[in-house]
């Protein structure tokens, strides 16, 4: 092999590696829950909560113990998109980033939550990891009966969510310590100086029925 051919081969290999690093990858194949692990607070069967139906992840959380489904892979900087909806009564769920130590708080691993609770999608909640938001967004008063809100990093824009039963789209970008959340194309929150740089991703089952589809990620 000539020197020129060797150089061309090296360039092709480098180019291919770069392309793969910036390519979209499915986190859900539409048929199985391969690539995910599960943790249920009362140690009951995860199959009673998490299943696949008609191409969506169907989480039956109403009346069940809190639980999480967690990617087997870890991610650093990335762009992630997915859709979610409430098939019945609107409720609570979330996407946890930078997941590490299991059961750091309740069933939730040490992480940063991007809230999906109906009416509050895009809030950040600290679960052992944190981001910095502008002082103007912070709550000025924490109600005594809602002490957990000391961990809340509220979104700056309301009204981006669609009516109950309709699909919503979330886009999350993590880049050099900056975490951005978009709901249905509207940028609703942005945090800087993230205290973690990588980890697994979790979806919550938090006492409500919720569905997810089209989960994909593009590692940077």
Tab-separated table of C-alpha atoms in Angstrom:
chain	number	residue	atom	x	y	z
A	1	UNK	CA	0.000	0.000	0.000
A	2	UNK	CA	1.409	3.364	-1.004
A	3	UNK	CA	1.917	6.217	1.453
A	4	UNK	CA	-0.851	8.187	-0.266
A	5	UNK	CA	-3.333	5.330	0.087
A	6	UNK	CA	-2.435	4.911	3.751
A	7	UNK	CA	-3.099	8.598	4.372
A	8	UNK	CA	-6.443	8.402	2.573
A	9	UNK	CA	-7.441	5.356	4.636
A	10	UNK	CA	-6.601	7.142	7.885
A	11	UNK	CA	-8.651	10.181	6.811
A	12	UNK	CA	-11.618	7.973	5.964
A	13	UNK	CA	-11.431	6.233	9.335
A	14	UNK	CA	-11.267	9.542	11.200
A	15	UNK	CA	-14.156	10.913	9.161
A	16	UNK	CA	-16.275	7.831	9.857
A	17	UNK	CA	-15.585	8.010	13.598
A	18	UNK	CA	-16.608	11.666	13.678
A	19	UNK	CA	-19.792	10.921	11.806
A	20	UNK	CA	-20.767	8.201	14.231
A	21	UNK	CA	-20.129	10.479	17.224
A	22	UNK	CA	-22.532	13.044	15.812
A	23	UNK	CA	-25.227	10.667	14.587
A	24	UNK	CA	-28.674	10.170	16.064
A	25	UNK	CA	-29.152	6.914	17.977
A	26	UNK	CA	-32.457	5.365	19.049
A	27	UNK	CA	-32.911	4.940	22.801
A	28	UNK	CA	-36.131	3.002	22.161
A	29	UNK	CA	-36.574	0.636	19.223
A	30	UNK	CA	-40.372	0.851	19.293
A	31	UNK	CA	-40.782	-2.835	20.125
A	32	UNK	CA	-38.753	-3.758	23.213
A	33	UNK	CA	-37.165	-2.172	26.276
A	34	UNK	CA	-33.731	-3.425	25.348
A	35	UNK	CA	-31.016	-1.064	26.572
A	36	UNK	CA	-32.852	-0.148	29.774
A	37	UNK	CA	-32.728	-1.411	33.356
A	38	UNK	CA	-35.416	-0.948	36.021
A	39	UNK	CA	-35.670	-0.135	39.723
A	40	UNK	CA	-38.954	-0.216	41.659
A	41	UNK	CA	-39.034	1.148	45.197
A	42	UNK	CA	-41.042	-1.743	46.662
A	43	UNK	CA	-39.070	-4.255	44.528
A	44	UNK	CA	-42.208	-5.416	42.725
A	45	UNK	CA	-42.060	-6.713	39.146
A	46	UNK	CA	-41.079	-3.881	36.750
A	47	UNK	CA	-43.226	-5.530	34.060
A	48	UNK	CA	-46.309	-4.487	36.032
A	49	UNK	CA	-45.341	-0.846	35.369
A	50	UNK	CA	-43.195	-0.704	32.220
A	51	UNK	CA	-44.230	-2.217	28.891
A	52	UNK	CA	-44.361	-1.501	25.160
A	53	UNK	CA	-47.674	-1.086	23.363
A	54	UNK	CA	-48.324	0.153	19.841
A	55	UNK	CA	-44.828	1.549	19.457
A	56	UNK	CA	-44.805	3.513	22.713
A	57	UNK	CA	-43.345	2.997	26.172
A	58	UNK	CA	-46.443	2.553	28.313
A	59	UNK	CA	-45.836	3.372	31.986
A	60	UNK	CA	-48.668	2.340	34.310
A	61	UNK	CA	-47.656	4.327	37.369
A	62	UNK	CA	-51.056	5.170	38.849
A	63	UNK	CA	-51.518	3.310	42.121
A	64	UNK	CA	-48.053	1.734	41.848
A	65	UNK	CA	-44.772	2.183	43.688
A	66	UNK	CA	-42.416	4.864	42.344
A	67	UNK	CA	-39.889	3.495	39.858
A	68	UNK	CA	-37.366	4.383	37.184
A	69	UNK	CA	-36.210	2.949	33.896
A	70	UNK	CA	-32.544	3.681	33.240
A	71	UNK	CA	-30.317	3.487	30.174
A	72	UNK	CA	-27.512	0.955	30.308
A	73	UNK	CA	-25.251	3.464	28.544
A	74	UNK	CA	-23.858	6.708	29.916
A	75	UNK	CA	-23.690	9.969	27.988
A	76	UNK	CA	-21.682	13.171	28.238
A	77	UNK	CA	-22.602	16.101	26.014
A	78	UNK	CA	-25.616	15.296	23.846
A	79	UNK	CA	-28.821	16.396	22.193
A	80	UNK	CA	-31.900	14.356	23.065
A	81	UNK	CA	-35.493	14.432	21.867
A	82	UNK	CA	-38.628	12.498	22.771
A	83	UNK	CA	-42.395	12.827	22.958
A	84	UNK	CA	-44.611	12.187	25.975
A	85	UNK	CA	-48.298	12.403	26.845
A	86	UNK	CA	-50.830	11.646	29.565
A	87	UNK	CA	-53.239	8.981	28.249
A	88	UNK	CA	-55.618	9.647	31.127
A	89	UNK	CA	-55.448	11.985	34.094
A	90	UNK	CA	-52.468	14.386	33.718
A	91	UNK	CA	-49.816	13.694	36.320
A	92	UNK	CA	-46.135	13.670	37.120
A	93	UNK	CA	-43.006	12.237	35.508
A	94	UNK	CA	-39.551	13.429	34.590
A	95	UNK	CA	-36.364	12.798	32.644
A	96	UNK	CA	-33.312	12.437	34.869
A	97	UNK	CA	-29.871	13.428	33.526
A	98	UNK	CA	-26.366	12.586	34.804
A	99	UNK	CA	-27.692	9.573	36.750
A	100	UNK	CA	-25.193	7.881	39.050
A	101	UNK	CA	-25.765	6.605	42.638
A	102	UNK	CA	-29.050	4.626	42.814
A	103	UNK	CA	-31.784	5.617	45.293
A	104	UNK	CA	-30.186	8.904	46.249
A	105	UNK	CA	-33.616	10.314	47.123
A	106	UNK	CA	-36.633	8.002	47.225
A	107	UNK	CA	-36.099	5.744	44.188
A	108	UNK	CA	-34.425	8.513	42.181
A	109	UNK	CA	-30.680	8.187	41.522
A	110	UNK	CA	-28.312	11.100	42.022
A	111	UNK	CA	-29.153	13.248	39.014
A	112	UNK	CA	-30.661	16.447	37.629
A	113	UNK	CA	-34.340	16.200	36.714
A	114	UNK	CA	-35.969	17.856	33.745
A	115	UNK	CA	-39.526	18.010	35.008
A	116	UNK	CA	-42.408	16.688	32.878
A	117	UNK	CA	-45.207	17.165	35.401
A	118	UNK	CA	-48.304	18.527	33.729
A	119	UNK	CA	-48.106	22.335	33.797
A	120	UNK	CA	-44.484	22.381	34.928
A	121	UNK	CA	-42.627	20.714	32.061
A	122	UNK	CA	-39.148	22.188	31.774
A	123	UNK	CA	-38.534	22.961	35.444
A	124	UNK	CA	-35.231	21.615	36.752
A	125	UNK	CA	-35.137	19.737	40.068
A	126	UNK	CA	-31.870	18.947	41.786
A	127	UNK	CA	-31.426	15.370	43.002
A	128	UNK	CA	-27.821	15.592	44.139
A	129	UNK	CA	-26.723	17.384	40.947
A	130	UNK	CA	-27.365	21.043	40.210
A	131	UNK	CA	-27.290	23.816	37.617
A	132	UNK	CA	-27.224	27.601	37.957
A	133	UNK	CA	-30.217	29.634	36.786
A	134	UNK	CA	-30.701	33.430	36.831
A	135	UNK	CA	-31.603	34.822	40.250
A	136	UNK	CA	-34.795	36.263	38.767
A	137	UNK	CA	-36.123	32.718	38.198
A	138	UNK	CA	-35.568	31.501	41.733
A	139	UNK	CA	-38.436	31.219	44.175
A	140	UNK	CA	-38.384	34.042	46.685
A	141	UNK	CA	-40.429	32.189	49.313
A	142	UNK	CA	-40.492	28.437	50.018
A	143	UNK	CA	-43.795	27.306	51.619
A	144	UNK	CA	-43.247	25.404	54.879
A	145	UNK	CA	-45.249	22.427	53.620
A	146	UNK	CA	-43.294	22.327	50.319
A	147	UNK	CA	-39.719	22.309	51.541
A	148	UNK	CA	-38.684	20.239	48.508
A	149	UNK	CA	-38.961	23.403	46.421
A	150	UNK	CA	-35.572	24.478	47.697
A	151	UNK	CA	-34.368	22.032	45.024
A	152	UNK	CA	-36.553	23.567	42.310
A	153	UNK	CA	-35.043	25.594	39.459
A	154	UNK	CA	-38.220	26.937	37.790
A	155	UNK	CA	-38.598	27.403	34.051
A	156	UNK	CA	-38.794	30.954	32.703
A	157	UNK	CA	-41.590	30.395	30.156
A	158	UNK	CA	-45.104	29.020	30.684
A	159	UNK	CA	-47.792	27.894	28.269
A	160	UNK	CA	-45.706	25.687	25.978
A	161	UNK	CA	-47.458	22.419	26.845
A	162	UNK	CA	-50.325	21.009	24.802
A	163	UNK	CA	-53.715	19.923	26.194
A	164	UNK	CA	-53.881	16.658	28.128
A	165	UNK	CA	-53.961	13.627	25.865
A	166	UNK	CA	-51.919	15.269	23.110
A	167	UNK	CA	-48.282	14.468	22.449
A	168	UNK	CA	-45.666	16.950	23.673
A	169	UNK	CA	-42.100	17.134	22.379
A	170	UNK	CA	-39.070	17.655	24.619
A	171	UNK	CA	-35.625	18.615	23.370
A	172	UNK	CA	-32.738	18.579	25.851
A	173	UNK	CA	-29.244	19.783	24.991
A	174	UNK	CA	-26.259	19.254	27.282
A	175	UNK	CA	-23.116	21.072	26.150
A	176	UNK	CA	-20.080	22.083	28.231
A	177	UNK	CA	-22.020	22.308	31.488
A	178	UNK	CA	-25.035	24.076	29.962
A	179	UNK	CA	-28.415	22.300	30.063
A	180	UNK	CA	-31.216	23.599	27.837
A	181	UNK	CA	-34.820	22.370	27.764
A	182	UNK	CA	-37.299	23.049	24.949
A	183	UNK	CA	-40.996	22.095	25.071
A	184	UNK	CA	-42.774	21.947	21.716
A	185	UNK	CA	-40.116	24.150	20.143
A	186	UNK	CA	-40.137	26.768	22.904
A	187	UNK	CA	-36.977	27.186	25.004
A	188	UNK	CA	-38.340	27.110	28.562
A	189	UNK	CA	-35.250	26.692	30.749
A	190	UNK	CA	-31.481	26.996	30.670
A	191	UNK	CA	-29.008	26.165	33.393
A	192	UNK	CA	-25.251	26.634	33.478
A	193	UNK	CA	-22.362	25.207	35.493
A	194	UNK	CA	-23.838	21.724	35.766
A	195	UNK	CA	-22.228	19.844	38.639
A	196	UNK	CA	-21.983	16.640	36.558
A	197	UNK	CA	-20.646	16.074	33.068
A	198	UNK	CA	-21.916	12.581	32.253
A	199	UNK	CA	-24.143	9.767	33.417
A	200	UNK	CA	-27.066	7.574	32.490
A	201	UNK	CA	-30.579	8.784	31.653
A	202	UNK	CA	-33.740	7.783	33.524
A	203	UNK	CA	-37.468	8.126	32.979
A	204	UNK	CA	-39.676	8.291	36.062
A	205	UNK	CA	-42.794	6.419	37.020
A	206	UNK	CA	-44.277	8.714	39.648
A	207	UNK	CA	-47.831	7.728	40.547
A	208	UNK	CA	-49.262	8.502	37.085
A	209	UNK	CA	-49.839	6.792	33.744
A	210	UNK	CA	-47.604	8.301	31.059
A	211	UNK	CA	-46.410	7.299	27.595
A	212	UNK	CA	-43.178	7.983	25.720
A	213	UNK	CA	-42.168	7.556	22.094
A	214	UNK	CA	-39.469	8.540	19.574
A	215	UNK	CA	-36.661	8.639	22.141
A	216	UNK	CA	-33.378	9.377	20.431
A	217	UNK	CA	-30.020	10.897	21.331
A	218	UNK	CA	-27.101	12.423	19.467
A	219	UNK	CA	-23.863	12.232	21.463
A	220	UNK	CA	-21.473	15.095	20.820
